[in-house]
Tab-separated table of C-alpha atoms and ligand atoms in Angstrom:
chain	number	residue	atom	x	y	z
A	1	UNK	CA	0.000	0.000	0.000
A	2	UNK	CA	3.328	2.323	-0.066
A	3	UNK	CA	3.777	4.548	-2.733
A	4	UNK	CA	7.830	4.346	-2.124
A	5	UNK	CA	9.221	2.017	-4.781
A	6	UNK	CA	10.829	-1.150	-3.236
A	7	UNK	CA	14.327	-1.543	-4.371
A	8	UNK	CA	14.464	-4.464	-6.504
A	9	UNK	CA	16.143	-8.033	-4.324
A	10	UNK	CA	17.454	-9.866	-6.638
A	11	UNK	CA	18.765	-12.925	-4.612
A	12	UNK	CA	21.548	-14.126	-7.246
A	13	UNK	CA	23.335	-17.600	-6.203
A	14	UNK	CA	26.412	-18.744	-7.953
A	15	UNK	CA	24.066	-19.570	-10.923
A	16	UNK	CA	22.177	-16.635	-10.867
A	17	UNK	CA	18.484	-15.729	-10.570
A	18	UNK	CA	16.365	-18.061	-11.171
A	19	UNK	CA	14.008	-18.513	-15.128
A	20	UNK	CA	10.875	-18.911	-15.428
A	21	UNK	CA	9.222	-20.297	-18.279
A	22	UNK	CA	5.839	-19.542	-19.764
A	23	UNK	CA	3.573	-22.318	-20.203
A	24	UNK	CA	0.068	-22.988	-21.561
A	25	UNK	CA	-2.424	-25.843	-22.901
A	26	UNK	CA	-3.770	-26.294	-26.344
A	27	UNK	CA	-6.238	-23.347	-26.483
A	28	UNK	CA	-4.671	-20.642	-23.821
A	29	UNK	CA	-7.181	-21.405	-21.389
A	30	UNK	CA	-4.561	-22.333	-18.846
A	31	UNK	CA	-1.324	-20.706	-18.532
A	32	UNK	CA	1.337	-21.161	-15.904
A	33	UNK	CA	5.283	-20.613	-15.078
A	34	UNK	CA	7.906	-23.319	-14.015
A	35	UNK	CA	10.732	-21.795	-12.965
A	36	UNK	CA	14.858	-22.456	-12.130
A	37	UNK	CA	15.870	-26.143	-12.731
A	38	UNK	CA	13.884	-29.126	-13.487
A	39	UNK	CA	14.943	-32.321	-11.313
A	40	UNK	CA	15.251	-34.708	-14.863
A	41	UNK	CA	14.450	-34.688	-18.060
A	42	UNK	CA	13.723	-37.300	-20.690
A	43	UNK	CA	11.463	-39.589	-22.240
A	44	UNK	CA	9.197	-42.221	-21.198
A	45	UNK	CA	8.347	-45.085	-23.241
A	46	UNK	CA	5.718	-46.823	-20.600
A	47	UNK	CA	2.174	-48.110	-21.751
A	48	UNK	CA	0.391	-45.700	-19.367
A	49	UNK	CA	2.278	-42.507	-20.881
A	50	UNK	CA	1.336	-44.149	-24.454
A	51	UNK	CA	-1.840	-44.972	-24.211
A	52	UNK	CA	-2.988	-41.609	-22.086
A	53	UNK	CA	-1.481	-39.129	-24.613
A	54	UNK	CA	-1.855	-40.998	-27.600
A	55	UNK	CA	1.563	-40.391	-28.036
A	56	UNK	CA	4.369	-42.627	-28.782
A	57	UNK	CA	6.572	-41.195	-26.165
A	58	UNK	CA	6.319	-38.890	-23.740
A	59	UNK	CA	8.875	-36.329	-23.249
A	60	UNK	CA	8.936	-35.139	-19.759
A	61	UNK	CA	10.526	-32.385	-17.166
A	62	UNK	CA	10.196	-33.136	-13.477
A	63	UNK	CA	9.531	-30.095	-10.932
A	64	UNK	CA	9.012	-29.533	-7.250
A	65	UNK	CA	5.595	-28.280	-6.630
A	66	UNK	CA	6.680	-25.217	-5.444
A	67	UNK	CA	8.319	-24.728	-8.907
A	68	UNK	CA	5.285	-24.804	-10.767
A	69	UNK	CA	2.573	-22.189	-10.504
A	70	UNK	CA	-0.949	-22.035	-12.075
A	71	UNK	CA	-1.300	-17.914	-13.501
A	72	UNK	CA	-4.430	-18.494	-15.367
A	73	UNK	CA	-7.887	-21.175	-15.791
A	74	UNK	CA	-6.815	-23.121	-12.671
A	75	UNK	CA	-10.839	-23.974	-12.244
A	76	UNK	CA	-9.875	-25.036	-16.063
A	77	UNK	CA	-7.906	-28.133	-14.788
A	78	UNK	CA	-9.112	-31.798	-15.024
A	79	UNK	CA	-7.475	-34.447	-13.580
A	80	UNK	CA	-7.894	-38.138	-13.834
A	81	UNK	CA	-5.944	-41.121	-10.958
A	82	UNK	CA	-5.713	-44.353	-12.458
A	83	UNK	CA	-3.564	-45.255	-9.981
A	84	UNK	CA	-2.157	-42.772	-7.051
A	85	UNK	CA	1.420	-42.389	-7.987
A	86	UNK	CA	-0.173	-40.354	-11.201
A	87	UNK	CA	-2.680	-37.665	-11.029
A	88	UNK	CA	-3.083	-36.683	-15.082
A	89	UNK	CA	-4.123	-33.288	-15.677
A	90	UNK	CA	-5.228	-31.373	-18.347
A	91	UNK	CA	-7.430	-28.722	-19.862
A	92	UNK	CA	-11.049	-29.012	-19.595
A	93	UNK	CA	-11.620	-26.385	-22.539
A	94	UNK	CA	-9.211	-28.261	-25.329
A	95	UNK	CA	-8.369	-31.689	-23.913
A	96	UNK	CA	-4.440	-30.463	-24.128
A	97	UNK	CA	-2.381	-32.486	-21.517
A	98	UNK	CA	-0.816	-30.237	-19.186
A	99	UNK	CA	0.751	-31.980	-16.287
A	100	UNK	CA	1.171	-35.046	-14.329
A	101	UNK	CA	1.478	-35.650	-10.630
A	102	UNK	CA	4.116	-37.736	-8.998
A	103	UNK	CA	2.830	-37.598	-5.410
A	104	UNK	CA	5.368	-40.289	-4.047
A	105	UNK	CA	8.062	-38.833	-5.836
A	106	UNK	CA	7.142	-34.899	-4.431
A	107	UNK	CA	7.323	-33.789	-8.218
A	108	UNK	CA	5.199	-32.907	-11.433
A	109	UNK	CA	5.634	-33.800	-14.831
A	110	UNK	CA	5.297	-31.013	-17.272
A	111	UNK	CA	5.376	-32.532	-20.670
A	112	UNK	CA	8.185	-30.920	-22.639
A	113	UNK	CA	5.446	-29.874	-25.087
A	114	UNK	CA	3.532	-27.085	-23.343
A	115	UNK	CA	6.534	-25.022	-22.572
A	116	UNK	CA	8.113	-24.316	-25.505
A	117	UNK	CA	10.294	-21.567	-24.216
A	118	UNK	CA	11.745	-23.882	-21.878
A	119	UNK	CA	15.459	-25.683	-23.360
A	120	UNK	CA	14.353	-29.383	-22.942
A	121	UNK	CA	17.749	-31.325	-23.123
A	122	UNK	CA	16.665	-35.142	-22.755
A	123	UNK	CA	19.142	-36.757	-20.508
A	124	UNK	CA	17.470	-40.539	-20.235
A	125	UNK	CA	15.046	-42.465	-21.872
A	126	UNK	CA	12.846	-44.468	-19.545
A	127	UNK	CA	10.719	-47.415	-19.615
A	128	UNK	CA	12.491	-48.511	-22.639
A	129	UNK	CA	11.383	-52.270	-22.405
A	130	UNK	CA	7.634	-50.974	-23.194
A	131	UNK	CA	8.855	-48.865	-26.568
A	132	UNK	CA	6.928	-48.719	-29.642
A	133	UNK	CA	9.315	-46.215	-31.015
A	134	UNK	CA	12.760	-46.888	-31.204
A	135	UNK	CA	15.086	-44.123	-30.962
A	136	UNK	CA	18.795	-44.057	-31.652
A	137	UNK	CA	19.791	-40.749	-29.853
A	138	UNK	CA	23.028	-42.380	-28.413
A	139	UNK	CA	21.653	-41.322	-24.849
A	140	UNK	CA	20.819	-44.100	-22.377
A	141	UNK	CA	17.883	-46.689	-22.624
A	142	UNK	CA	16.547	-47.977	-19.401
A	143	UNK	CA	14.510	-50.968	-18.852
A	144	UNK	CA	12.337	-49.394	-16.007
A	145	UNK	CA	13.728	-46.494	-13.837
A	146	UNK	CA	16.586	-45.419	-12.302
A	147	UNK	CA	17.429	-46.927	-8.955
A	148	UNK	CA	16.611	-44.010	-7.307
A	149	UNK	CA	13.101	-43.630	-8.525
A	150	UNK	CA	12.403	-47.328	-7.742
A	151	UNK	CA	13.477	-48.877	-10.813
A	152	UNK	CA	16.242	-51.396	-11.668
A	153	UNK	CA	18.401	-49.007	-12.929
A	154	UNK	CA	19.331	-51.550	-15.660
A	155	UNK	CA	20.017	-50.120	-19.101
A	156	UNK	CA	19.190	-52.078	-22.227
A	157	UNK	CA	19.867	-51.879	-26.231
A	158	UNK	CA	18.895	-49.274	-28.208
B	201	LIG	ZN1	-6.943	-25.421	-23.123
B	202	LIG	ZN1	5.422	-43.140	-18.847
């Protein structure tokens, strides 16, 4: 309620302040911001990711919650559990997949797609045994998931 300006705190690590990124679903109706560092990056080759996106693959970027934040149509947001390790959101207006949450992991996957701004570097592909789409990127294939998301850890053949 001041009308003195408040100096600008910028509170700059050794990597700087953090980006955000603008994101949105098909139509607009939704809009949001993730912002600094995603916890991984890659693809997933799973049934589940398949058959709910109608997608071959699903490219994904994992957040912390607090990372993520809704700026517009958050009464737009539909969200479906198969099972509760994933709670698949998306827009109500378009059908565009948005996000999907990891509760037992603490983090949400924000397909690669709806923030286009943001430089998606795929580190892993995961779920590799399930594939319908081969892809010979050189980068690693796992069977499952890594060890320390529950998985085997084991990598397999292109
Ligand atoms: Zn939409
Ligand atoms: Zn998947």
């Amino acid at each position: 309620m001041s009308s003195v300006a408040q100096p600008t705190k910028k509170h700059e690590g050794q990597s700087g302040a953090a980006k955000s990124y603008q994101g949105a679903c098909f139509c607009g109706a939704v809009q949001f911001t993730v912002t600094g560092e995603p916890a991984a990056m890659g693809y997933c080759h799973c049934e589940s990711c398949r058959t709910w996106s109608a997608g071959p693959v699903n490219a994904f970027t994992l957040w912390k919650p607090e990372a993520v934040r809704i700026t517009r149509g958050a009464d737009q947001i539909g969200m479906f559990a198969k099972t509760p390790r994933s709670y698949r959101k998306w827009c109500k207006s378009c059908g565009g997949h948005l996000f999907t949450d990891h509760p037992h992991w603490n983090l949400i996957d924000v397909y690669a797609a709806v923030i286009p701004d943001f430089p998606y570097q795929a580190a892993v592909h995961v779920n590799y045994q399930e594939t319908k789409l081969h892809i010979h990127d050189g980068k690693p294939k796992l069977k499952d998931l890594p060890k320390e998301m529950g998985g085997s850890g084991v990598a397999i053949a292109e």
